[in-house]
Amino acid sequence: MSSEEKAYLLSGESYFNNGDYPRAIEEFNKAMKVTASEARVRNNLGIAYARMGFFEKAIEELKLVLRLEPAHSTAKFNLGVAVCEQSRKYIECGRLDNAIHMLKDVALIIPDNPLPVSTMGIIYVIQDKKTEAIEFFNKALSLCTSGQYASVKKSIEEELKNLKPPP
C-alpha cells in the first residue's frame, strides 16, 4: 500500500468513525484512484453509503468487492445488511416485487447470510403466506451459526413463535 493510499484510507476511516460519511466517501474515492487494495476501499465505501441511507449505491460497491474477493466475509455481511435495509424501503412503499427480486438476486451471491432469507420471510408474512414465511424463517435460522447473527436469530425465533398457533 502506498503512503498516499494509506493516508486517504486512514483519513476516510477517521471521518467514518466520527460519523462524517460524506467526507469519508470523498477520501475513499481519492484512495480508489491510487489503490492497490481496491476491495478494502470499496467495502469501506459501501458501508459509508449505507450509513447515509444510499443503499442501492452501497449494494453496488459491495457486489464489486465480492467480484474482486469472493470470500470477503465482511463485505458479505455488509451486503446482507444493505440489501435488507433497501428491501425495507421497498416494503414500506408497497413495492414487494422489487424487494423479492433484489433479495433473490443477493441470496445467490451470499447464500450463507440469514439476513436476506429472513427478510423474505417478513415479505411472506405481509402477504399472509404463513407456510412460506415459516419455511424462510426456518432456513434463515439454520444459517445463524455465528455470534454476529445473535440478534437476527432472536428476531426470527420471535417471528416463528408469532406464526405458529399455540398447542
mmCIF file with all atom_site columns, C-alpha atoms in Angstrom:
data_model
loop_
_atom_site.group_PDB
_atom_site.id
_atom_site.type_symbol
_atom_site.label_atom_id
_atom_site.label_alt_id
_atom_site.label_comp_id
_atom_site.label_asym_id
_atom_site.label_entity_id
_atom_site.label_seq_id
_atom_site.pdbx_PDB_ins_code
_atom_site.Cartn_x
_atom_site.Cartn_y
_atom_site.Cartn_z
_atom_site.occupancy
_atom_site.B_iso_or_equiv
_atom_site.pdbx_formal_charge
_atom_site.auth_seq_id
_atom_site.auth_comp_id
_atom_site.auth_asym_id
_atom_site.auth_atom_id
_atom_site.pdbx_PDB_model_num
ATOM 1   C CA . MET A 1 1   ? 0.000   0.000   0.000  1.00 0.00 ? 1   MET A CA 1
ATOM 2   C CA . SER A 1 2   ? 1.438   3.359   -0.997 1.00 0.00 ? 2   SER A CA 1
ATOM 3   C CA . SER A 1 3   ? 1.762   6.127   1.577  1.00 0.00 ? 3   SER A CA 1
ATOM 4   C CA . GLU A 1 4   ? -0.741  8.223   -0.404 1.00 0.00 ? 4   GLU A CA 1
ATOM 5   C CA . GLU A 1 5   ? -3.305  5.416   -0.434 1.00 0.00 ? 5   GLU A CA 1
ATOM 6   C CA . LYS A 1 6   ? -2.773  4.763   3.264  1.00 0.00 ? 6   LYS A CA 1
ATOM 7   C CA . ALA A 1 7   ? -3.247  8.466   4.054  1.00 0.00 ? 7   ALA A CA 1
ATOM 8   C CA . TYR A 1 8   ? -6.564  8.614   2.171  1.00 0.00 ? 8   TYR A CA 1
ATOM 9   C CA . LEU A 1 9   ? -7.746  5.350   3.681  1.00 0.00 ? 9   LEU A CA 1
ATOM 10  C CA . LEU A 1 10  ? -6.886  6.356   7.252  1.00 0.00 ? 10  LEU A CA 1
ATOM 11  C CA . SER A 1 11  ? -8.403  9.786   6.734  1.00 0.00 ? 11  SER A CA 1
ATOM 12  C CA . GLY A 1 12  ? -11.576 8.201   5.349  1.00 0.00 ? 12  GLY A CA 1
ATOM 13  C CA . GLU A 1 13  ? -11.773 5.760   8.243  1.00 0.00 ? 13  GLU A CA 1
ATOM 14  C CA . SER A 1 14  ? -11.325 8.635   10.710 1.00 0.00 ? 14  SER A CA 1
ATOM 15  C CA . TYR A 1 15  ? -14.164 10.602  9.118  1.00 0.00 ? 15  TYR A CA 1
ATOM 16  C CA . PHE A 1 16  ? -16.281 7.434   9.059  1.00 0.00 ? 16  PHE A CA 1
ATOM 17  C CA . ASN A 1 17  ? -15.658 6.703   12.748 1.00 0.00 ? 17  ASN A CA 1
ATOM 18  C CA . ASN A 1 18  ? -16.701 10.272  13.564 1.00 0.00 ? 18  ASN A CA 1
ATOM 19  C CA . GLY A 1 19  ? -19.932 9.922   11.569 1.00 0.00 ? 19  GLY A CA 1
ATOM 20  C CA . ASP A 1 20  ? -18.887 12.281  8.778  1.00 0.00 ? 20  ASP A CA 1
ATOM 21  C CA . TYR A 1 21  ? -19.887 9.895   5.981  1.00 0.00 ? 21  TYR A CA 1
ATOM 22  C CA . PRO A 1 22  ? -19.808 12.398  3.092  1.00 0.00 ? 22  PRO A CA 1
ATOM 23  C CA . ARG A 1 23  ? -16.165 13.280  3.840  1.00 0.00 ? 23  ARG A CA 1
ATOM 24  C CA . ALA A 1 24  ? -15.354 9.609   4.388  1.00 0.00 ? 24  ALA A CA 1
ATOM 25  C CA . ILE A 1 25  ? -16.747 8.820   0.939  1.00 0.00 ? 25  ILE A CA 1
ATOM 26  C CA . GLU A 1 26  ? -14.690 11.664  -0.523 1.00 0.00 ? 26  GLU A CA 1
ATOM 27  C CA . GLU A 1 27  ? -11.482 10.258  1.000  1.00 0.00 ? 27  GLU A CA 1
ATOM 28  C CA . PHE A 1 28  ? -12.305 6.676   -0.002 1.00 0.00 ? 28  PHE A CA 1
ATOM 29  C CA . ASN A 1 29  ? -12.889 7.843   -3.575 1.00 0.00 ? 29  ASN A CA 1
ATOM 30  C CA . LYS A 1 30  ? -9.465  9.518   -3.529 1.00 0.00 ? 30  LYS A CA 1
ATOM 31  C CA . ALA A 1 31  ? -7.960  6.258   -2.262 1.00 0.00 ? 31  ALA A CA 1
ATOM 32  C CA . MET A 1 32  ? -9.652  4.406   -5.139 1.00 0.00 ? 32  MET A CA 1
ATOM 33  C CA . LYS A 1 33  ? -7.602  6.450   -7.596 1.00 0.00 ? 33  LYS A CA 1
ATOM 34  C CA . VAL A 1 34  ? -4.271  5.279   -6.119 1.00 0.00 ? 34  VAL A CA 1
ATOM 35  C CA . THR A 1 35  ? -5.184  1.936   -4.550 1.00 0.00 ? 35  THR A CA 1
ATOM 36  C CA . ALA A 1 36  ? -3.675  -1.486  -4.720 1.00 0.00 ? 36  ALA A CA 1
ATOM 37  C CA . SER A 1 37  ? -6.276  -2.849  -2.283 1.00 0.00 ? 37  SER A CA 1
ATOM 38  C CA . GLU A 1 38  ? -9.486  -1.992  -4.113 1.00 0.00 ? 38  GLU A CA 1
ATOM 39  C CA . ALA A 1 39  ? -11.662 -4.452  -2.174 1.00 0.00 ? 39  ALA A CA 1
ATOM 40  C CA . ARG A 1 40  ? -10.925 -2.836  1.196  1.00 0.00 ? 40  ARG A CA 1
ATOM 41  C CA . VAL A 1 41  ? -11.635 0.658   -0.098 1.00 0.00 ? 41  VAL A CA 1
ATOM 42  C CA . ARG A 1 42  ? -14.837 -0.421  -1.875 1.00 0.00 ? 42  ARG A CA 1
ATOM 43  C CA . ASN A 1 43  ? -16.046 -2.209  1.267  1.00 0.00 ? 43  ASN A CA 1
ATOM 44  C CA . ASN A 1 44  ? -15.499 0.990   3.252  1.00 0.00 ? 44  ASN A CA 1
ATOM 45  C CA . LEU A 1 45  ? -17.303 2.994   0.562  1.00 0.00 ? 45  LEU A CA 1
ATOM 46  C CA . GLY A 1 46  ? -20.216 0.566   0.691  1.00 0.00 ? 46  GLY A CA 1
ATOM 47  C CA . ILE A 1 47  ? -20.549 0.899   4.449  1.00 0.00 ? 47  ILE A CA 1
ATOM 48  C CA . ALA A 1 48  ? -20.378 4.709   4.268  1.00 0.00 ? 48  ALA A CA 1
ATOM 49  C CA . TYR A 1 49  ? -23.062 4.814   1.558  1.00 0.00 ? 49  TYR A CA 1
ATOM 50  C CA . ALA A 1 50  ? -25.254 2.527   3.654  1.00 0.00 ? 50  ALA A CA 1
ATOM 51  C CA . ARG A 1 51  ? -24.845 4.712   6.740  1.00 0.00 ? 51  ARG A CA 1
ATOM 52  C CA . MET A 1 52  ? -26.051 7.664   4.660  1.00 0.00 ? 52  MET A CA 1
ATOM 53  C CA . GLY A 1 53  ? -29.086 5.679   3.517  1.00 0.00 ? 53  GLY A CA 1
ATOM 54  C CA . PHE A 1 54  ? -27.844 5.252   -0.065 1.00 0.00 ? 54  PHE A CA 1
ATOM 55  C CA . PHE A 1 55  ? -28.430 1.510   -0.006 1.00 0.00 ? 55  PHE A CA 1
ATOM 56  C CA . GLU A 1 56  ? -28.506 0.964   -3.765 1.00 0.00 ? 56  GLU A CA 1
ATOM 57  C CA . LYS A 1 57  ? -25.080 2.591   -4.105 1.00 0.00 ? 57  LYS A CA 1
ATOM 58  C CA . ALA A 1 58  ? -23.838 0.564   -1.108 1.00 0.00 ? 58  ALA A CA 1
ATOM 59  C CA . ILE A 1 59  ? -25.096 -2.656  -2.703 1.00 0.00 ? 59  ILE A CA 1
ATOM 60  C CA . GLU A 1 60  ? -23.330 -1.794  -5.947 1.00 0.00 ? 60  GLU A CA 1
ATOM 61  C CA . GLU A 1 61  ? -19.995 -1.228  -4.165 1.00 0.00 ? 61  GLU A CA 1
ATOM 62  C CA . LEU A 1 62  ? -20.289 -4.343  -2.018 1.00 0.00 ? 62  LEU A CA 1
ATOM 63  C CA . LYS A 1 63  ? -21.103 -6.526  -5.027 1.00 0.00 ? 63  LYS A CA 1
ATOM 64  C CA . LEU A 1 64  ? -17.942 -5.196  -6.653 1.00 0.00 ? 64  LEU A CA 1
ATOM 65  C CA . VAL A 1 65  ? -15.950 -6.202  -3.566 1.00 0.00 ? 65  VAL A CA 1
ATOM 66  C CA . LEU A 1 66  ? -17.274 -9.739  -3.848 1.00 0.00 ? 66  LEU A CA 1
ATOM 67  C CA . ARG A 1 67  ? -16.380 -9.884  -7.533 1.00 0.00 ? 67  ARG A CA 1
ATOM 68  C CA . LEU A 1 68  ? -12.827 -8.921  -6.586 1.00 0.00 ? 68  LEU A CA 1
ATOM 69  C CA . GLU A 1 69  ? -12.636 -11.137 -3.493 1.00 0.00 ? 69  GLU A CA 1
ATOM 70  C CA . PRO A 1 70  ? -15.489 -13.684 -3.374 1.00 0.00 ? 70  PRO A CA 1
ATOM 71  C CA . ALA A 1 71  ? -14.554 -14.852 0.146  1.00 0.00 ? 71  ALA A CA 1
ATOM 72  C CA . HIS A 1 72  ? -14.555 -11.332 1.683  1.00 0.00 ? 72  HIS A CA 1
ATOM 73  C CA . SER A 1 73  ? -16.675 -12.150 4.765  1.00 0.00 ? 73  SER A CA 1
ATOM 74  C CA . THR A 1 74  ? -17.088 -8.557  5.937  1.00 0.00 ? 74  THR A CA 1
ATOM 75  C CA . ALA A 1 75  ? -18.416 -7.498  2.548  1.00 0.00 ? 75  ALA A CA 1
ATOM 76  C CA . LYS A 1 76  ? -20.815 -10.466 2.574  1.00 0.00 ? 76  LYS A CA 1
ATOM 77  C CA . PHE A 1 77  ? -22.195 -9.378  5.930  1.00 0.00 ? 77  PHE A CA 1
ATOM 78  C CA . ASN A 1 78  ? -22.390 -5.714  4.881  1.00 0.00 ? 78  ASN A CA 1
ATOM 79  C CA . LEU A 1 79  ? -24.136 -6.642  1.635  1.00 0.00 ? 79  LEU A CA 1
ATOM 80  C CA . GLY A 1 80  ? -26.743 -8.601  3.599  1.00 0.00 ? 80  GLY A CA 1
ATOM 81  C CA . VAL A 1 81  ? -27.421 -5.606  5.826  1.00 0.00 ? 81  VAL A CA 1
ATOM 82  C CA . ALA A 1 82  ? -27.621 -3.142  2.916  1.00 0.00 ? 82  ALA A CA 1
ATOM 83  C CA . VAL A 1 83  ? -29.968 -5.378  0.940  1.00 0.00 ? 83  VAL A CA 1
ATOM 84  C CA . CYS A 1 84  ? -32.275 -5.819  3.910  1.00 0.00 ? 84  CYS A CA 1
ATOM 85  C CA . GLU A 1 85  ? -32.387 -2.083  4.531  1.00 0.00 ? 85  GLU A CA 1
ATOM 86  C CA . GLN A 1 86  ? -33.171 -1.357  0.866  1.00 0.00 ? 86  GLN A CA 1
ATOM 87  C CA . SER A 1 87  ? -35.797 -4.116  0.936  1.00 0.00 ? 87  SER A CA 1
ATOM 88  C CA . ARG A 1 88  ? -37.442 -2.473  3.944  1.00 0.00 ? 88  ARG A CA 1
ATOM 89  C CA . LYS A 1 89  ? -37.668 0.761   1.940  1.00 0.00 ? 89  LYS A CA 1
ATOM 90  C CA . TYR A 1 90  ? -39.346 -1.158  -0.886 1.00 0.00 ? 90  TYR A CA 1
ATOM 91  C CA . ILE A 1 91  ? -41.705 -2.866  1.557  1.00 0.00 ? 91  ILE A CA 1
ATOM 92  C CA . GLU A 1 92  ? -42.701 0.472   3.121  1.00 0.00 ? 92  GLU A CA 1
ATOM 93  C CA . CYS A 1 93  ? -43.587 1.738   -0.372 1.00 0.00 ? 93  CYS A CA 1
ATOM 94  C CA . GLY A 1 94  ? -45.557 -1.416  -1.179 1.00 0.00 ? 94  GLY A CA 1
ATOM 95  C CA . ARG A 1 95  ? -43.004 -2.482  -3.788 1.00 0.00 ? 95  ARG A CA 1
ATOM 96  C CA . LEU A 1 96  ? -42.807 -6.095  -2.635 1.00 0.00 ? 96  LEU A CA 1
ATOM 97  C CA . ASP A 1 97  ? -41.885 -7.388  -6.090 1.00 0.00 ? 97  ASP A CA 1
ATOM 98  C CA . ASN A 1 98  ? -38.796 -5.141  -6.137 1.00 0.00 ? 98  ASN A CA 1
ATOM 99  C CA . ALA A 1 99  ? -37.790 -6.374  -2.687 1.00 0.00 ? 99  ALA A CA 1
ATOM 100 C CA . ILE A 1 100 ? -38.294 -10.028 -3.632 1.00 0.00 ? 100 ILE A CA 1
ATOM 101 C CA . HIS A 1 101 ? -36.295 -9.666  -6.845 1.00 0.00 ? 101 HIS A CA 1
ATOM 102 C CA . MET A 1 102 ? -33.390 -7.978  -5.060 1.00 0.00 ? 102 MET A CA 1
ATOM 103 C CA . LEU A 1 103 ? -33.371 -10.477 -2.176 1.00 0.00 ? 103 LEU A CA 1
ATOM 104 C CA . LYS A 1 104 ? -33.362 -13.468 -4.513 1.00 0.00 ? 104 LYS A CA 1
ATOM 105 C CA . ASP A 1 105 ? -30.542 -11.930 -6.553 1.00 0.00 ? 105 ASP A CA 1
ATOM 106 C CA . VAL A 1 106 ? -28.393 -11.325 -3.490 1.00 0.00 ? 106 VAL A CA 1
ATOM 107 C CA . ALA A 1 107 ? -29.206 -14.719 -1.961 1.00 0.00 ? 107 ALA A CA 1
ATOM 108 C CA . LEU A 1 108 ? -27.343 -16.234 -4.917 1.00 0.00 ? 108 LEU A CA 1
ATOM 109 C CA . ILE A 1 109 ? -24.269 -14.146 -4.067 1.00 0.00 ? 109 ILE A CA 1
ATOM 110 C CA . ILE A 1 110 ? -24.354 -14.676 -0.299 1.00 0.00 ? 110 ILE A CA 1
ATOM 111 C CA . PRO A 1 111 ? -26.285 -17.922 0.262  1.00 0.00 ? 111 PRO A CA 1
ATOM 112 C CA . ASP A 1 112 ? -24.920 -18.328 3.803  1.00 0.00 ? 112 ASP A CA 1
ATOM 113 C CA . ASN A 1 113 ? -26.211 -14.958 5.076  1.00 0.00 ? 113 ASN A CA 1
ATOM 114 C CA . PRO A 1 114 ? -29.516 -15.218 7.003  1.00 0.00 ? 114 PRO A CA 1
ATOM 115 C CA . LEU A 1 115 ? -30.487 -11.562 6.581  1.00 0.00 ? 115 LEU A CA 1
ATOM 116 C CA . PRO A 1 116 ? -31.928 -11.697 3.036  1.00 0.00 ? 116 PRO A CA 1
ATOM 117 C CA . VAL A 1 117 ? -33.601 -15.040 3.800  1.00 0.00 ? 117 VAL A CA 1
ATOM 118 C CA . SER A 1 118 ? -35.294 -13.720 6.949  1.00 0.00 ? 118 SER A CA 1
ATOM 119 C CA . THR A 1 119 ? -36.421 -10.605 5.072  1.00 0.00 ? 119 THR A CA 1
ATOM 120 C CA . MET A 1 120 ? -38.107 -12.887 2.530  1.00 0.00 ? 120 MET A CA 1
ATOM 121 C CA . GLY A 1 121 ? -39.923 -14.431 5.491  1.00 0.00 ? 121 GLY A CA 1
ATOM 122 C CA . ILE A 1 122 ? -41.152 -10.976 6.502  1.00 0.00 ? 122 ILE A CA 1
ATOM 123 C CA . ILE A 1 123 ? -42.464 -10.351 2.998  1.00 0.00 ? 123 ILE A CA 1
ATOM 124 C CA . TYR A 1 124 ? -44.391 -13.623 3.127  1.00 0.00 ? 124 TYR A CA 1
ATOM 125 C CA . VAL A 1 125 ? -45.876 -12.593 6.492  1.00 0.00 ? 125 VAL A CA 1
ATOM 126 C CA . ILE A 1 126 ? -47.032 -9.332  4.895  1.00 0.00 ? 126 ILE A CA 1
ATOM 127 C CA . GLN A 1 127 ? -48.564 -11.332 2.029  1.00 0.00 ? 127 GLN A CA 1
ATOM 128 C CA . ASP A 1 128 ? -50.270 -13.612 4.591  1.00 0.00 ? 128 ASP A CA 1
ATOM 129 C CA . LYS A 1 129 ? -48.407 -16.654 3.236  1.00 0.00 ? 129 LYS A CA 1
ATOM 130 C CA . LYS A 1 130 ? -47.642 -18.290 6.564  1.00 0.00 ? 130 LYS A CA 1
ATOM 131 C CA . THR A 1 131 ? -46.328 -21.591 5.211  1.00 0.00 ? 131 THR A CA 1
ATOM 132 C CA . GLU A 1 132 ? -43.771 -19.835 3.026  1.00 0.00 ? 132 GLU A CA 1
ATOM 133 C CA . ALA A 1 133 ? -42.871 -17.434 5.841  1.00 0.00 ? 133 ALA A CA 1
ATOM 134 C CA . ILE A 1 134 ? -42.210 -20.306 8.249  1.00 0.00 ? 134 ILE A CA 1
ATOM 135 C CA . GLU A 1 135 ? -40.102 -22.064 5.591  1.00 0.00 ? 135 GLU A CA 1
ATOM 136 C CA . PHE A 1 136 ? -37.913 -18.986 5.042  1.00 0.00 ? 136 PHE A CA 1
ATOM 137 C CA . PHE A 1 137 ? -37.611 -18.201 8.756  1.00 0.00 ? 137 PHE A CA 1
ATOM 138 C CA . ASN A 1 138 ? -36.521 -21.783 9.467  1.00 0.00 ? 138 ASN A CA 1
ATOM 139 C CA . LYS A 1 139 ? -33.965 -21.614 6.655  1.00 0.00 ? 139 LYS A CA 1
ATOM 140 C CA . ALA A 1 140 ? -32.664 -18.281 7.988  1.00 0.00 ? 140 ALA A CA 1
ATOM 141 C CA . LEU A 1 141 ? -32.482 -19.750 11.492 1.00 0.00 ? 141 LEU A CA 1
ATOM 142 C CA . SER A 1 142 ? -30.331 -22.600 10.193 1.00 0.00 ? 142 SER A CA 1
ATOM 143 C CA . LEU A 1 143 ? -27.907 -20.000 8.783  1.00 0.00 ? 143 LEU A CA 1
ATOM 144 C CA . CYS A 1 144 ? -27.482 -18.175 12.103 1.00 0.00 ? 144 CYS A CA 1
ATOM 145 C CA . THR A 1 145 ? -24.371 -20.104 13.057 1.00 0.00 ? 145 THR A CA 1
ATOM 146 C CA . SER A 1 146 ? -22.081 -17.287 14.192 1.00 0.00 ? 146 SER A CA 1
ATOM 147 C CA . GLY A 1 147 ? -22.389 -14.864 17.065 1.00 0.00 ? 147 GLY A CA 1
ATOM 148 C CA . GLN A 1 148 ? -22.721 -11.881 14.767 1.00 0.00 ? 148 GLN A CA 1
ATOM 149 C CA . TYR A 1 149 ? -26.229 -13.088 13.934 1.00 0.00 ? 149 TYR A CA 1
ATOM 150 C CA . ALA A 1 150 ? -27.424 -13.480 17.562 1.00 0.00 ? 150 ALA A CA 1
ATOM 151 C CA . SER A 1 151 ? -29.925 -10.605 17.338 1.00 0.00 ? 151 SER A CA 1
ATOM 152 C CA . VAL A 1 152 ? -31.161 -11.869 13.967 1.00 0.00 ? 152 VAL A CA 1
ATOM 153 C CA . LYS A 1 153 ? -31.684 -15.326 15.447 1.00 0.00 ? 153 LYS A CA 1
ATOM 154 C CA . LYS A 1 154 ? -33.698 -13.858 18.334 1.00 0.00 ? 154 LYS A CA 1
ATOM 155 C CA . SER A 1 155 ? -35.903 -11.862 15.915 1.00 0.00 ? 155 SER A CA 1
ATOM 156 C CA . ILE A 1 156 ? -36.512 -14.915 13.743 1.00 0.00 ? 156 ILE A CA 1
ATOM 157 C CA . GLU A 1 157 ? -37.447 -17.047 16.750 1.00 0.00 ? 157 GLU A CA 1
ATOM 158 C CA . GLU A 1 158 ? -39.945 -14.360 17.786 1.00 0.00 ? 158 GLU A CA 1
ATOM 159 C CA . GLU A 1 159 ? -41.438 -14.261 14.273 1.00 0.00 ? 159 GLU A CA 1
ATOM 160 C CA . LEU A 1 160 ? -41.793 -18.049 14.263 1.00 0.00 ? 160 LEU A CA 1
ATOM 161 C CA . LYS A 1 161 ? -43.437 -18.011 17.672 1.00 0.00 ? 161 LYS A CA 1
ATOM 162 C CA . ASN A 1 162 ? -45.981 -15.476 16.393 1.00 0.00 ? 162 ASN A CA 1
ATOM 163 C CA . LEU A 1 163 ? -46.729 -17.573 13.291 1.00 0.00 ? 163 LEU A CA 1
ATOM 164 C CA . LYS A 1 164 ? -47.250 -20.920 14.963 1.00 0.00 ? 164 LYS A CA 1
ATOM 165 C CA . PRO A 1 165 ? -50.580 -21.438 16.686 1.00 0.00 ? 165 PRO A CA 1
ATOM 166 C CA . PRO A 1 166 ? -50.463 -22.319 20.397 1.00 0.00 ? 166 PRO A CA 1
ATOM 167 C CA . PRO A 1 167 ? -50.783 -26.070 21.156 1.00 0.00 ? 167 PRO A CA 1
#
